[in-house]
PDB file of C-alpha atoms in Angstrom:
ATOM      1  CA  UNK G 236     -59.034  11.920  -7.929  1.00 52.00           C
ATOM      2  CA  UNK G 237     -60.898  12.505 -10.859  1.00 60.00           C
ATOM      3  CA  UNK G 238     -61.261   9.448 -13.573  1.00 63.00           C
ATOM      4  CA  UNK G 239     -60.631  11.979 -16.201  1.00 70.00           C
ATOM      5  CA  UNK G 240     -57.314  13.415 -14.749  1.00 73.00           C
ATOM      6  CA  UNK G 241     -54.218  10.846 -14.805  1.00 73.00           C
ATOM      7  CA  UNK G 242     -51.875  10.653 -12.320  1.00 69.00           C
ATOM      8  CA  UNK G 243     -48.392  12.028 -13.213  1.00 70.00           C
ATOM      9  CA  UNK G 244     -46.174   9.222 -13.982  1.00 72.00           C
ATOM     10  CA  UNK G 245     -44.221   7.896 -10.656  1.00 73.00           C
ATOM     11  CA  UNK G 246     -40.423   7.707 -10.900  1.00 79.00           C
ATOM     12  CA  UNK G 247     -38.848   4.750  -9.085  1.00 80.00           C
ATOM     13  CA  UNK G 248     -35.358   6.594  -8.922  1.00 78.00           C
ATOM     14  CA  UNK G 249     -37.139  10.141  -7.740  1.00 80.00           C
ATOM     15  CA  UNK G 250     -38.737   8.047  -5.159  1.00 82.00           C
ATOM     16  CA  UNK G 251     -35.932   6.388  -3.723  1.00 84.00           C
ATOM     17  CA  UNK G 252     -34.193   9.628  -3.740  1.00 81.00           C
ATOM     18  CA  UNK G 253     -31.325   8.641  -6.822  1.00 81.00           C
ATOM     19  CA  UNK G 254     -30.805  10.227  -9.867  1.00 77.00           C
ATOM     20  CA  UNK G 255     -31.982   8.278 -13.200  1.00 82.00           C
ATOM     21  CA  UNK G 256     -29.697   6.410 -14.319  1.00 82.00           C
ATOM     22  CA  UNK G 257     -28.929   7.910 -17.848  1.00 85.00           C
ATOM     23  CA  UNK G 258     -28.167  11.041 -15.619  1.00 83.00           C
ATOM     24  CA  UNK G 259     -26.281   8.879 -13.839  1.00 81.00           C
ATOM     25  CA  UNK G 260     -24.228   7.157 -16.996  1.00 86.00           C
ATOM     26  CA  UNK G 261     -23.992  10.628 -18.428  1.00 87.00           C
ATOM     27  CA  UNK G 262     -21.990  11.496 -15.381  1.00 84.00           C
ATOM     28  CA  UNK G 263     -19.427   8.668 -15.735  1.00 85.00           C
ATOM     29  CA  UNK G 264     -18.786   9.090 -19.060  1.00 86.00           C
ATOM     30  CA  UNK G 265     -17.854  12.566 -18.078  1.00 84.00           C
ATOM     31  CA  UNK G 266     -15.345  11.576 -15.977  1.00 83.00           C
ATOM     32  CA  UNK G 267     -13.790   8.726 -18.249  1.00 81.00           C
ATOM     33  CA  UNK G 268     -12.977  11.605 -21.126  1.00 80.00           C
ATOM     34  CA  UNK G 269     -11.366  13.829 -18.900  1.00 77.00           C
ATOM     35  CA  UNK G 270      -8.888  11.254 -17.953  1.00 76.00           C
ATOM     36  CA  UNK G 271      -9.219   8.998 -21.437  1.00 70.00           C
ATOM     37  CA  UNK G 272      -7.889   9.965 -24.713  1.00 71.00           C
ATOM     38  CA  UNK G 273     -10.439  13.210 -24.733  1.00 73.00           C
ATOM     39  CA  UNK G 274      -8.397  14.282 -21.823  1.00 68.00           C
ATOM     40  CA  UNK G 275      -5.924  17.574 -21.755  1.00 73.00           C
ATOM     41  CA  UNK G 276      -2.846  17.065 -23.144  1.00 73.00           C
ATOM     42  CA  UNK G 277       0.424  16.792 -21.089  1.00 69.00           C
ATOM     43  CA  UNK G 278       3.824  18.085 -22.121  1.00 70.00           C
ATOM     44  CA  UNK G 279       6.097  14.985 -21.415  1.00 68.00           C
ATOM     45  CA  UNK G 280       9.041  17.615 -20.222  1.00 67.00           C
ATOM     46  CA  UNK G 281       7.028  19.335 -17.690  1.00 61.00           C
ATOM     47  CA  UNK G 282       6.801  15.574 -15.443  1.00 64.00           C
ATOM     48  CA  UNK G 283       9.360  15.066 -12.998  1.00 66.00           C
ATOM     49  CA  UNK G 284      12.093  12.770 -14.864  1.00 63.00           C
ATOM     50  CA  UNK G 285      11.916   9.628 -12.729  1.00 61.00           C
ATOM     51  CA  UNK G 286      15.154   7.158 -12.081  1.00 57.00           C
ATOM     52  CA  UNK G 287      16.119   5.840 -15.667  1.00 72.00           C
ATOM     53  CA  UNK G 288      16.492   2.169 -15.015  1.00 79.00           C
ATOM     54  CA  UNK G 289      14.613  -0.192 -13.097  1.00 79.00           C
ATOM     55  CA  UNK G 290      17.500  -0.754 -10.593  1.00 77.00           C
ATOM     56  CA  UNK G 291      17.510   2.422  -9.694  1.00 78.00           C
ATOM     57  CA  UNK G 292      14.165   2.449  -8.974  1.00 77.00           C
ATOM     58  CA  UNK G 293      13.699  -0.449  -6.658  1.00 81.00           C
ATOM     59  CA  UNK G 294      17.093   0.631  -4.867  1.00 78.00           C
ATOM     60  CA  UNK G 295      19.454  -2.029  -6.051  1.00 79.00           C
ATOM     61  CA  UNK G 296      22.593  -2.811  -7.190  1.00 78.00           C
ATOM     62  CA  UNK G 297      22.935  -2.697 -11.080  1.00 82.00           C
ATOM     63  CA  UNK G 298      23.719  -6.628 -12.160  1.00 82.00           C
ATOM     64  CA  UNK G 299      26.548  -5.986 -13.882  1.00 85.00           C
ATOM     65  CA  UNK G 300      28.360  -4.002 -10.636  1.00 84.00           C
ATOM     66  CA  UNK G 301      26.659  -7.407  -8.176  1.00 82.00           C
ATOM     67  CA  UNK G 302      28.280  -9.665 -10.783  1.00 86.00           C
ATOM     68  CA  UNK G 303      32.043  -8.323 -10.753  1.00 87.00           C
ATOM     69  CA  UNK G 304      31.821  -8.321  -6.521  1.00 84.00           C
ATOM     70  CA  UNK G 305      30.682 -11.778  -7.215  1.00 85.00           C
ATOM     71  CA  UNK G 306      33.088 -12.220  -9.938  1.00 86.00           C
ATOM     72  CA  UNK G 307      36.016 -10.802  -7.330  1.00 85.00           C
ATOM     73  CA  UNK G 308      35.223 -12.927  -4.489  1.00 83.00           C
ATOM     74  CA  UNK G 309      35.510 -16.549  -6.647  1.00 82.00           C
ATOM     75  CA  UNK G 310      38.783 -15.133  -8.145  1.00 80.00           C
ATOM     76  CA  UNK G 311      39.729 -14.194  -4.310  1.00 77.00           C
ATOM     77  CA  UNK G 312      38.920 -17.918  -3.050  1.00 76.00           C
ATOM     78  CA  UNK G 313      39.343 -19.907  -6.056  1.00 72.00           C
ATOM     79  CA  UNK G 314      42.332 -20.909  -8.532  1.00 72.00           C
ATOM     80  CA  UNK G 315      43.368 -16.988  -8.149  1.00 74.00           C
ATOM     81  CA  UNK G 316      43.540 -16.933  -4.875  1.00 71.00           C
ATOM     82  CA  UNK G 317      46.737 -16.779  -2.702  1.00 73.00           C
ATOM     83  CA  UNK G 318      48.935 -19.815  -2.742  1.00 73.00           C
ATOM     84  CA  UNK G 319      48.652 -21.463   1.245  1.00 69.00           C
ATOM     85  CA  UNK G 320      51.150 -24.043   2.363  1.00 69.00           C
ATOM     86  CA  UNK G 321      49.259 -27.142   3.712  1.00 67.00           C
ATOM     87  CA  UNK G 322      51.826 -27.199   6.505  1.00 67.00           C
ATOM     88  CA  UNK G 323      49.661 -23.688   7.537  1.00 66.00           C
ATOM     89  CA  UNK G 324      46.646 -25.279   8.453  1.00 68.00           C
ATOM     90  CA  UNK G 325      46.639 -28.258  10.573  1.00 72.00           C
ATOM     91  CA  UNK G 326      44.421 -31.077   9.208  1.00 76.00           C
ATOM     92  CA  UNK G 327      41.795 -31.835  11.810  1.00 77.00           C
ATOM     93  CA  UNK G 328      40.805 -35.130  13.415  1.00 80.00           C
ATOM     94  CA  UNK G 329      37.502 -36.756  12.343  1.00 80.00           C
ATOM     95  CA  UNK G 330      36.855 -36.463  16.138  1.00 77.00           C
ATOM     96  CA  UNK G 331      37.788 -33.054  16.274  1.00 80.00           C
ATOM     97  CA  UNK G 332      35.209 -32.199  13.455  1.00 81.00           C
ATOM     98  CA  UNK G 333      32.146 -33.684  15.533  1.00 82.00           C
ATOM     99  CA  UNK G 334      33.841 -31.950  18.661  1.00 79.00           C
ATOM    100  CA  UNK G 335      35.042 -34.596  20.577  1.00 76.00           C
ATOM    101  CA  UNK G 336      38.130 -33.815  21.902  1.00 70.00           C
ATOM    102  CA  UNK G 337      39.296 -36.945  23.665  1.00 78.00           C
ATOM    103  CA  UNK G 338      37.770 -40.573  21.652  1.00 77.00           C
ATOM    104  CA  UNK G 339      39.182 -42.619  23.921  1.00 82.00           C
ATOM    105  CA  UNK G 340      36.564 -41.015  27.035  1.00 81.00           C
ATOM    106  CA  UNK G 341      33.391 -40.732  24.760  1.00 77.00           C
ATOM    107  CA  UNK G 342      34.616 -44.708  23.353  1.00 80.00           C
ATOM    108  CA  UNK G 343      34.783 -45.327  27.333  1.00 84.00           C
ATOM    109  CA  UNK G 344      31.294 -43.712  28.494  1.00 81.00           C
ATOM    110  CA  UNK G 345      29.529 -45.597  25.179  1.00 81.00           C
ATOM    111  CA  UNK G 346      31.394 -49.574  26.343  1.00 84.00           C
ATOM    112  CA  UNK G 347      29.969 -48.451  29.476  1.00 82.00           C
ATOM    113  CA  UNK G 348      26.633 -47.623  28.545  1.00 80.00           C
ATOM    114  CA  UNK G 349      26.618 -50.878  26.433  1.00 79.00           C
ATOM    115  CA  UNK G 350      27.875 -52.910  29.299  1.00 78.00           C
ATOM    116  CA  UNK G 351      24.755 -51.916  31.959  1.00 74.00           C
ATOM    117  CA  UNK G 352      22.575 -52.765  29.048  1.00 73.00           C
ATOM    118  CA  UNK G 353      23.860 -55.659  27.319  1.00 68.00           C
ATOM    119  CA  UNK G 354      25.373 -59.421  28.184  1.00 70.00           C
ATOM    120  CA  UNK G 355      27.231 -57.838  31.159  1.00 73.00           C
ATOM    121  CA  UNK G 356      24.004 -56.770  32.662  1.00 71.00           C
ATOM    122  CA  UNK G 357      23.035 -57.718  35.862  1.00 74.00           C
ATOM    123  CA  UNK G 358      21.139 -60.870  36.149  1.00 73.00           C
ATOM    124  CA  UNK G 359      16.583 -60.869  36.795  1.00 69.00           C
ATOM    125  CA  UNK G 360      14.683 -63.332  37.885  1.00 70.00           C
ATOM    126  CA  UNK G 361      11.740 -63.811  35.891  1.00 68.00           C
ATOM    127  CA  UNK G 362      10.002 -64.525  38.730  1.00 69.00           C
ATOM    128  CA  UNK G 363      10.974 -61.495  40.827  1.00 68.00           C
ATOM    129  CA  UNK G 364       9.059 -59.156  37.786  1.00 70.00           C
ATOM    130  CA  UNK G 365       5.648 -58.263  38.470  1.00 72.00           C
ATOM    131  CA  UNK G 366       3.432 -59.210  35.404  1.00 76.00           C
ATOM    132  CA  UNK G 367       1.810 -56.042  33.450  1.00 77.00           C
ATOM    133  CA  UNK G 368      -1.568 -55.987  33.401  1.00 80.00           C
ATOM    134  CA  UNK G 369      -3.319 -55.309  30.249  1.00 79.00           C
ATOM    135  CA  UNK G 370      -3.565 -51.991  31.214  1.00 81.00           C
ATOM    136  CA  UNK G 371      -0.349 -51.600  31.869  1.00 79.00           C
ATOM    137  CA  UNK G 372       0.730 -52.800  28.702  1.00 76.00           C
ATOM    138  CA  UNK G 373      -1.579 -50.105  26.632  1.00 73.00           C
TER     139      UNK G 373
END
């Protein structure tokens, strides 16, 4: 090249095959007022009406509709409810609640359990256990 000639100027973005970035910015700003407040404007009656109340819209009961069914089943089980005569429902046995049906056997099997264990237990020579090792006792 001549001295007198200068090159043109290089272009890191033409080089690397991107458009400038003011191009670039230019672009996005585009975009942003199309959908900002420079966007068209939308009749509200020509969207779809939606489901007016946030109950609907998430598919559950209304409160006030959960609350009476709630309100109905304490009246149903509590002072309102239907008068029962105690002689109806037969009082269960503390043994009965923790499903024992006969004390006297499970009183039996414990006395008995407590008997191979305890001062009724059959007599052992000292001597006649082996001593543990220290290994054994780890």
């Amino acid at each position: 090249q001549m001295l007198s000639q200068k090159p043109a100027p290089v272009n890191v973005w033409q080089q690397i095959g991107q458009p400038e970035p003011s191009r670039a910015a230019q672009g996005v700003m585009v975009a942003n007022d199309n959908a900002g407040y420079k966007g068209k404007t939308q009749m509200l009656f020509a969207k779809r009406p939606g489901p007016s109340n946030v109950w609907q819209q998430i598919g559950a009961q209304e409160p006030a509709q959960a609350a009476k069914g709630v309100m109905k089943a304490s009246d149903d089980a509590g002072y309102k409810g239907r008068a029962q005569m105690l002689s109806e429902q037969p009082t269960p046995t503390v043994w009965q609640q923790i499903g024992v049906p006969r004390p006297q056997q499970a009183a039996q099997g414990a006395m008995q359990a407590s008997d191979n264990f305890g001062y009724k237990s059959k007599v052992q020579m000292l001597s006649q256990k082996p001593n543990p090792t220290v290994w054994q006792q780890i």
